[in-house]
GROMACS .gro file of C-alpha atoms in nm:
model
  353
    1ALA     CA    1   8.126   8.581  11.269
    2ARG     CA    2   8.439   8.539  11.063
    3ALA     CA    3   8.587   8.847  10.897
    4SER     CA    4   8.550   8.882  10.522
    5GLN     CA    5   8.823   8.776  10.280
    6PRO     CA    6   9.088   9.030  10.178
    7SER     CA    7   8.999   9.237   9.872
    8VAL     CA    8   9.242   9.401   9.634
    9LEU     CA    9   9.185   9.772   9.577
   10ARG     CA   10   9.321   9.869   9.236
   11GLU     CA   11   9.197  10.228   9.216
   12GLY     CA   12   9.470  10.381   9.430
   13THR     CA   13   9.774  10.552   9.281
   14PRO     CA   14  10.116  10.615   9.434
   15GLN     CA   15  10.006  10.977   9.492
   16ASP     CA   16   9.693  10.869   9.682
   17THR     CA   17   9.795  10.908  10.045
   18GLN     CA   18   9.456  10.975  10.205
   19PRO     CA   19   9.424  10.801  10.541
   20ARG     CA   20   9.250  10.464  10.526
   21GLY     CA   21   9.089  10.248  10.789
   22PRO     CA   22   9.269   9.991  11.001
   23GLY     CA   23   9.414   9.701  10.810
   24TYR     CA   24   9.497   9.900  10.496
   25VAL     CA   25   9.805   9.752  10.334
   26HIS     CA   26  10.053   9.910  10.094
   27HIS     CA   27  10.305   9.723   9.880
   28TRP     CA   28  10.531   9.959   9.687
   29ASN     CA   29  10.802   9.894   9.432
   30ALA     CA   30  11.115  10.098   9.372
   31LYS     CA   31  10.946  10.311   9.103
   32GLY     CA   32  10.686  10.433   9.350
   33GLY     CA   33  10.400  10.234   9.201
   34SER     CA   34  10.211   9.931   9.314
   35MET     CA   35  10.395   9.604   9.253
   36GLU     CA   36  10.239   9.394   8.979
   37GLY     CA   37  10.007   9.135   9.123
   38GLU     CA   38   9.994   9.297   9.466
   39GLY     CA   39   9.832   9.640   9.459
   40ARG     CA   40   9.678   9.771   9.775
   41VAL     CA   41   9.506   9.521   9.997
   42ARG     CA   42   9.255   9.567  10.275
   43ILE     CA   43   9.287   9.289  10.533
   44PRO     CA   44   9.033   9.201  10.800
   45VAL     CA   45   9.128   9.311  11.151
   46ARG     CA   46   9.006   9.240  11.502
   47GLN     CA   47   8.887   9.504  11.738
   48ALA     CA   48   9.155   9.624  11.978
   49VAL     CA   49   9.207   9.386  12.269
   50PRO     CA   50   9.440   9.402  12.570
   51LEU     CA   51   9.806   9.323  12.506
   52ASN     CA   52   9.786   9.034  12.753
   53ARG     CA   53   9.623   8.829  12.475
   54LEU     CA   54   9.876   8.925  12.209
   55GLU     CA   55  10.133   8.658  12.295
   56GLU     CA   56   9.871   8.385  12.273
   57VAL     CA   57   9.747   8.512  11.936
   58LEU     CA   58  10.096   8.543  11.785
   59LYS     CA   59  10.192   8.193  11.901
   60ALA     CA   60   9.883   8.047  11.738
   61ARG     CA   61   9.942   8.240  11.415
   62VAL     CA   62  10.316   8.166  11.375
   63ILE     CA   63  10.412   7.813  11.468
   64GLY     CA   64  10.743   7.737  11.641
   65GLN     CA   65  10.849   8.094  11.728
   66ASP     CA   66  10.711   8.134  12.080
   67HIS     CA   67  11.026   8.314  12.198
   68VAL     CA   68  10.964   8.587  11.935
   69ALA     CA   69  10.606   8.638  12.051
   70ARG     CA   70  10.727   8.670  12.413
   71ALA     CA   71  10.998   8.922  12.322
   72LEU     CA   72  10.754   9.137  12.122
   73VAL     CA   73  10.496   9.146  12.397
   74LYS     CA   74  10.753   9.233  12.663
   75GLY     CA   75  10.883   9.518  12.448
   76LEU     CA   76  10.534   9.655  12.378
   77LEU     CA   77  10.439   9.633  12.746
   78ARG     CA   78  10.749   9.836  12.835
   79ARG     CA   79  10.642  10.102  12.589
   80GLU     CA   80  10.282  10.102  12.715
   81ALA     CA   81  10.412  10.147  13.069
   82GLY     CA   82  10.595  10.465  12.960
   83LEU     CA   83  10.944  10.313  12.979
   84SER     CA   84  11.048  10.395  12.619
   85VAL     CA   85  11.303  10.669  12.558
   86GLY     CA   86  11.172  11.003  12.427
   87ASN     CA   87  10.969  10.985  12.106
   88ARG     CA   88  11.129  10.667  11.980
   89PRO     CA   89  10.881  10.437  11.805
   90PHE     CA   90  10.878  10.069  11.899
   91SER     CA   91  11.099   9.869  11.664
   92ALA     CA   92  11.202   9.509  11.609
   93MET     CA   93  11.446   9.313  11.396
   94PHE     CA   94  11.350   8.960  11.288
   95ALA     CA   95  11.655   8.762  11.175
   96GLY     CA   96  11.682   8.406  11.052
   97PRO     CA   97  11.600   8.164  10.771
   98THR     CA   98  11.344   8.222  10.498
   99GLY     CA   99  10.999   8.076  10.542
  100THR     CA  100  11.001   8.074  10.924
  101GLY     CA  101  10.727   8.334  10.974
  102LYS     CA  102  10.902   8.670  10.994
  103THR     CA  103  10.666   8.855  10.761
  104GLU     CA  104  10.365   8.666  10.895
  105MET     CA  105  10.454   8.775  11.251
  106ALA     CA  106  10.452   9.141  11.145
  107LYS     CA  107  10.117   9.099  10.965
  108ALA     CA  108   9.968   8.924  11.269
  109LEU     CA  109  10.086   9.207  11.494
  110ALA     CA  110   9.922   9.470  11.272
  111GLU     CA  111   9.601   9.271  11.246
  112TYR     CA  112   9.575   9.216  11.621
  113LEU     CA  113   9.640   9.584  11.699
  114GLY     CA  114   9.398   9.700  11.426
  115ARG     CA  115   9.664   9.909  11.256
  116PRO     CA  116   9.748   9.971  10.890
  117PHE     CA  117  10.026   9.748  10.756
  118VAL     CA  118  10.280   9.896  10.514
  119ARG     CA  119  10.541   9.671  10.354
  120TYR     CA  120  10.852   9.771  10.161
  121ASP     CA  121  11.046   9.502   9.978
  122MET     CA  122  11.407   9.621  10.017
  123ASN     CA  123  11.513   9.411   9.719
  124GLN     CA  124  11.352   9.690   9.520
  125TYR     CA  125  11.568   9.959   9.681
  126HIS     CA  126  11.918   9.819   9.636
  127ASP     CA  127  12.062  10.096   9.416
  128ARG     CA  128  12.079  10.471   9.467
  129HIS     CA  129  11.823  10.566   9.204
  130ALA     CA  130  11.570  10.317   9.342
  131ALA     CA  131  11.637  10.428   9.701
  132SER     CA  132  11.543  10.787   9.609
  133ALA     CA  133  11.186  10.672   9.540
  134LEU     CA  134  11.160  10.577   9.906
  135VAL     CA  135  11.348  10.858  10.081
  136GLY     CA  136  11.356  11.128   9.811
  137SER     CA  137  11.632  11.283   9.599
  138PRO     CA  138  11.819  11.604   9.687
  139PRO     CA  139  11.704  11.910   9.487
  140GLY     CA  140  11.853  11.915   9.139
  141TYR     CA  141  11.886  11.537   9.115
  142MET     CA  142  11.672  11.312   8.900
  143GLY     CA  143  11.345  11.235   9.075
  144SER     CA  144  11.361  11.535   9.311
  145GLU     CA  145  11.024  11.658   9.183
  146GLN     CA  146  10.853  11.370   9.367
  147PRO     CA  147  10.844  11.338   9.747
  148GLY     CA  148  10.979  11.022   9.905
  149ARG     CA  149  10.733  10.738   9.951
  150LEU     CA  150  10.821  10.675  10.317
  151VAL     CA  151  10.727  11.023  10.440
  152ALA     CA  152  10.406  11.021  10.236
  153ASP     CA  153  10.299  10.688  10.384
  154LEU     CA  154  10.390  10.784  10.740
  155ASN     CA  155  10.195  11.109  10.713
  156ALA     CA  156   9.894  10.911  10.589
  157HIS     CA  157   9.936  10.632  10.845
  158PRO     CA  158  10.141  10.758  11.144
  159ASP     CA  159  10.037  10.462  11.361
  160ALA     CA  160  10.109  10.191  11.099
  161VAL     CA  161  10.308   9.874  11.142
  162VAL     CA  162  10.578   9.932  10.879
  163LEU     CA  163  10.777   9.635  10.751
  164PHE     CA  164  11.117   9.674  10.583
  165ASP     CA  165  11.163   9.329  10.436
  166GLU     CA  166  11.524   9.205  10.391
  167ILE     CA  167  11.680   9.529  10.513
  168GLU     CA  168  12.031   9.401  10.443
  169LYS     CA  169  11.963   9.447  10.069
  170ALA     CA  170  11.874   9.816  10.093
  171HIS     CA  171  12.101  10.090   9.956
  172PRO     CA  172  12.288  10.276  10.234
  173GLN     CA  173  12.098  10.595  10.141
  174VAL     CA  174  11.782  10.437  10.280
  175LEU     CA  175  11.925  10.393  10.629
  176ASP     CA  176  11.996  10.753  10.732
  177PRO     CA  177  11.629  10.864  10.738
  178LEU     CA  178  11.547  10.542  10.920
  179LEU     CA  179  11.804  10.617  11.189
  180GLN     CA  180  11.642  10.954  11.247
  181LEU     CA  181  11.299  10.792  11.267
  182LEU     CA  182  11.423  10.528  11.510
  183ASP     CA  183  11.594  10.790  11.728
  184GLU     CA  184  11.351  11.080  11.732
  185GLY     CA  185  11.016  10.958  11.595
  186TYR     CA  186  11.022  11.169  11.282
  187THR     CA  187  11.193  11.168  10.944
  188LYS     CA  188  11.253  11.422  10.667
  189GLU     CA  189  11.257  11.328  10.301
  190LEU     CA  190  11.520  11.477  10.068
  191SER     CA  191  11.315  11.602   9.771
  192LYS     CA  192  11.068  11.851   9.914
  193GLY     CA  193  11.183  11.862  10.274
  194MET     CA  194  10.855  11.705  10.391
  195VAL     CA  195  10.857  11.584  10.752
  196ALA     CA  196  10.661  11.291  10.894
  197HIS     CA  197  10.610  11.266  11.270
  198ALA     CA  198  10.532  10.906  11.360
  199PRO     CA  199  10.644  10.827  11.717
  200ASN     CA  200  10.354  10.582  11.754
  201CYS     CA  201  10.430  10.370  11.449
  202ILE     CA  202  10.583  10.025  11.486
  203LEU     CA  203  10.887   9.953  11.269
  204VAL     CA  204  10.975   9.594  11.185
  205PHE     CA  205  11.285   9.490  10.994
  206THR     CA  206  11.354   9.143  10.860
  207THR     CA  207  11.679   8.989  10.744
  208ASN     CA  208  11.782   8.646  10.618
  209LEU     CA  209  12.122   8.696  10.781
  210LEU     CA  210  12.207   8.443  11.053
  211TYR     CA  211  12.063   8.161  10.846
  212GLN     CA  212  12.344   7.925  10.952
  213GLU     CA  213  12.340   8.045  11.312
  214ALA     CA  214  11.967   7.970  11.340
  215TRP     CA  215  12.035   7.603  11.272
  216THR     CA  216  12.275   7.581  11.567
  217ALA     CA  217  12.092   7.813  11.811
  218ALA     CA  218  11.863   7.556  11.970
  219SER     CA  219  11.972   7.344  12.261
  220PRO     CA  220  11.870   6.975  12.283
  221SER     CA  221  11.577   7.076  12.505
  222GLY     CA  222  11.448   7.298  12.227
  223GLU     CA  223  11.504   7.628  12.410
  224HIS     CA  224  11.644   7.914  12.204
  225ARG     CA  225  11.970   8.006  12.372
  226GLU     CA  226  12.075   8.314  12.174
  227ASP     CA  227  11.992   8.624  12.380
  228GLN     CA  228  11.929   8.962  12.220
  229ALA     CA  229  12.275   9.097  12.296
  230THR     CA  230  12.434   8.803  12.116
  231VAL     CA  231  12.201   8.839  11.818
  232ARG     CA  232  12.286   9.210  11.790
  233GLN     CA  233  12.657   9.128  11.785
  234LEU     CA  234  12.607   8.860  11.522
  235LEU     CA  235  12.411   9.094  11.297
  236VAL     CA  236  12.681   9.361  11.317
  237SER     CA  237  12.946   9.097  11.240
  238LYS     CA  238  12.744   9.006  10.927
  239GLY     CA  239  12.754   9.364  10.800
  240LEU     CA  240  12.449   9.546  10.937
  241ARG     CA  241  12.534   9.897  11.055
  242PRO     CA  242  12.575   9.903  11.435
  243GLU     CA  243  12.395  10.237  11.460
  244LEU     CA  244  12.086  10.068  11.314
  245VAL     CA  245  12.106   9.753  11.525
  246ASN     CA  246  12.168   9.942  11.850
  247ARG     CA  247  11.860  10.163  11.804
  248LEU     CA  248  11.615   9.870  11.783
  249SER     CA  249  11.384   9.793  12.075
  250VAL     CA  250  11.384   9.414  12.016
  251VAL     CA  251  11.620   9.195  11.817
  252VAL     CA  252  11.533   8.827  11.783
  253MET     CA  253  11.646   8.528  11.580
  254PHE     CA  254  11.378   8.305  11.434
  255LYS     CA  255  11.446   7.936  11.481
  256ALA     CA  256  11.497   7.706  11.188
  257PHE     CA  257  11.219   7.445  11.169
  258ASP     CA  258  11.275   7.095  11.295
  259LYS     CA  259  11.047   6.809  11.188
  260GLU     CA  260  10.816   6.848  11.488
  261THR     CA  261  10.763   7.218  11.422
  262LEU     CA  262  10.719   7.156  11.052
  263GLU     CA  263  10.446   6.901  11.126
  264GLY     CA  264  10.264   7.167  11.326
  265VAL     CA  265  10.293   7.403  11.031
  266VAL     CA  266  10.157   7.132  10.798
  267ARG     CA  267   9.853   7.075  11.021
  268LYS     CA  268   9.781   7.449  11.044
  269GLN     CA  269   9.820   7.512  10.672
  270VAL     CA  270   9.600   7.216  10.578
  271SER     CA  271   9.328   7.346  10.812
  272ASP     CA  272   9.365   7.704  10.686
  273TYR     CA  273   9.367   7.592  10.323
  274LEU     CA  274   9.049   7.383  10.347
  275ARG     CA  275   8.859   7.634  10.558
  276ALA     CA  276   8.954   7.920  10.322
  277TRP     CA  277   8.832   7.714  10.024
  278ALA     CA  278   8.501   7.636  10.197
  279LYS     CA  279   8.454   8.002  10.283
  280ARG     CA  280   8.524   8.122   9.929
  281GLU     CA  281   8.274   7.870   9.792
  282GLY     CA  282   8.013   7.955  10.056
  283LEU     CA  283   8.009   7.599  10.191
  284SER     CA  284   7.941   7.466  10.538
  285VAL     CA  285   8.160   7.155  10.539
  286THR     CA  286   8.259   6.904  10.806
  287ILE     CA  287   8.628   6.833  10.746
  288GLN     CA  288   8.810   6.511  10.840
  289VAL     CA  289   9.180   6.467  10.760
  290ASP     CA  290   9.350   6.135  10.832
  291PRO     CA  291   9.684   6.171  11.016
  292SER     CA  292   9.854   5.982  10.731
  293VAL     CA  293   9.787   6.281  10.505
  294TYR     CA  294   9.989   6.509  10.731
  295GLN     CA  295  10.277   6.263  10.732
  296ALA     CA  296  10.267   6.230  10.352
  297LEU     CA  297  10.272   6.607  10.304
  298LEU     CA  298  10.552   6.638  10.559
  299ALA     CA  299  10.762   6.393  10.354
  300PHE     CA  300  10.745   6.635  10.060
  301CYS     CA  301  10.876   6.927  10.268
  302ASP     CA  302  11.231   7.036  10.346
  303THR     CA  303  11.297   7.201  10.680
  304ARG     CA  304  11.543   7.436  10.507
  305PHE     CA  305  11.265   7.605  10.313
  306GLY     CA  306  11.018   7.641  10.599
  307ALA     CA  307  10.651   7.725  10.560
  308ARG     CA  308  10.678   7.813  10.191
  309ASP     CA  309  10.767   7.455  10.111
  310VAL     CA  310  10.466   7.339  10.312
  311GLN     CA  311  10.239   7.572  10.118
  312ARG     CA  312  10.362   7.430   9.788
  313ALA     CA  313  10.308   7.073   9.908
  314VAL     CA  314   9.955   7.149  10.027
  315GLU     CA  315   9.864   7.317   9.699
  316ASN     CA  316  10.024   7.052   9.475
  317TYR     CA  317   9.896   6.739   9.649
  318LEU     CA  318   9.592   6.824   9.860
  319GLY     CA  319   9.481   7.100   9.625
  320ASP     CA  320   9.496   6.880   9.316
  321ALA     CA  321   9.294   6.606   9.486
  322LEU     CA  322   9.037   6.855   9.611
  323ALA     CA  323   8.996   7.012   9.266
  324THR     CA  324   8.937   6.672   9.108
  325ALA     CA  325   8.675   6.582   9.369
  326TYR     CA  326   8.495   6.917   9.381
  327LEU     CA  327   8.461   7.029   9.019
  328GLY     CA  328   8.209   6.757   8.937
  329PHE     CA  329   7.993   6.871   9.229
  330LYS     CA  330   8.026   7.235   9.126
  331GLN     CA  331   7.932   7.170   8.763
  332ARG     CA  332   7.617   6.988   8.877
  333GLY     CA  333   7.528   7.264   9.121
  334VAL     CA  334   7.561   7.025   9.419
  335ARG     CA  335   7.693   7.168   9.747
  336PRO     CA  336   7.889   6.912   9.952
  337SER     CA  337   7.866   6.922  10.330
  338TRP     CA  338   8.134   6.667  10.422
  339LEU     CA  339   8.500   6.629  10.320
  340SER     CA  340   8.749   6.356  10.401
  341ALA     CA  341   9.114   6.340  10.304
  342THR     CA  342   9.301   6.009  10.324
  343LEU     CA  343   9.617   5.850  10.191
  344GLU     CA  344   9.562   5.556   9.955
  345GLY     CA  345   9.838   5.386   9.760
  346GLY     CA  346  10.076   5.668   9.840
  347GLU     CA  347   9.838   5.933   9.701
  348VAL     CA  348   9.623   6.193   9.876
  349VAL     CA  349   9.255   6.121   9.806
  350VAL     CA  350   8.974   6.367   9.878
  351ARG     CA  351   8.612   6.252   9.899
  352LEU     CA  352   8.308   6.479   9.921
  353ASN     CA  353   7.954   6.405  10.016
   0.00000   0.00000   0.00000
């Protein structure tokens, strides 16, 4: 049976740090509260399965980044075999263009492993005052009466997959506690001196640095030729602190999408979009999509903007046609069991029966 749709839990407050079940997701802003429109989200998770299936699952979830899936699995297998150093948690840096699946890869990893997923948008922590909400303020400074968000979340979810999105935009004050966490598996916040021990968490950092390099990193055969040592050097040359980069277990560059990869993303998003709609409406629908529809949607997409551009195209063209076709059925209380999408006169047309 398919897992249920995500549900938004609004009752939680920033001070609510009671442990939750697997798949519990936090999104925090710089003021310590839930970001408007996001809140706390419970996502469906699979039961734990052997790591030898993880690569296959990640490849299916994130199109065109097979080398990232391989690198993650190799790193996790090393840790499982007891080859990690001391209490260091497993960590990874995902570099490359926007819209290529960096955040989705972290979410897929958390879902597969059945772990909580905690995301921090580092755009929200770019100045010193904002950074104190995450790591705490020294006694006597504004905000020192509140503990840092990071330690509170790690104490509540010590085995979480924790995503620091666009780490290059964070204030330098954020990095020192992270270095301690990466090195020794624990961190201490500045306000109350609270300590979080989380050697079993997984830390994922993303950065849009190396955008240009990602466009030139693929050989004609399609193999990604930048090894991890080269990517580390490039990140340091772009301004990331070497002491951060050198502590990471895995450092990989996401490939920019070519047309072939983008077509695969279009096919997956069309399928996901239609199946999610059918599930929300409680419908059992046979779906047929003509190949010309994929090509038409692909023509509206720019490889520079990745999967986000595909999502907009699917919503604007396929979504509009589906809404027009379905609302008449819904108003009459009729439940369609068959859907076809075709291209006619340069327009996407959806028919239901």
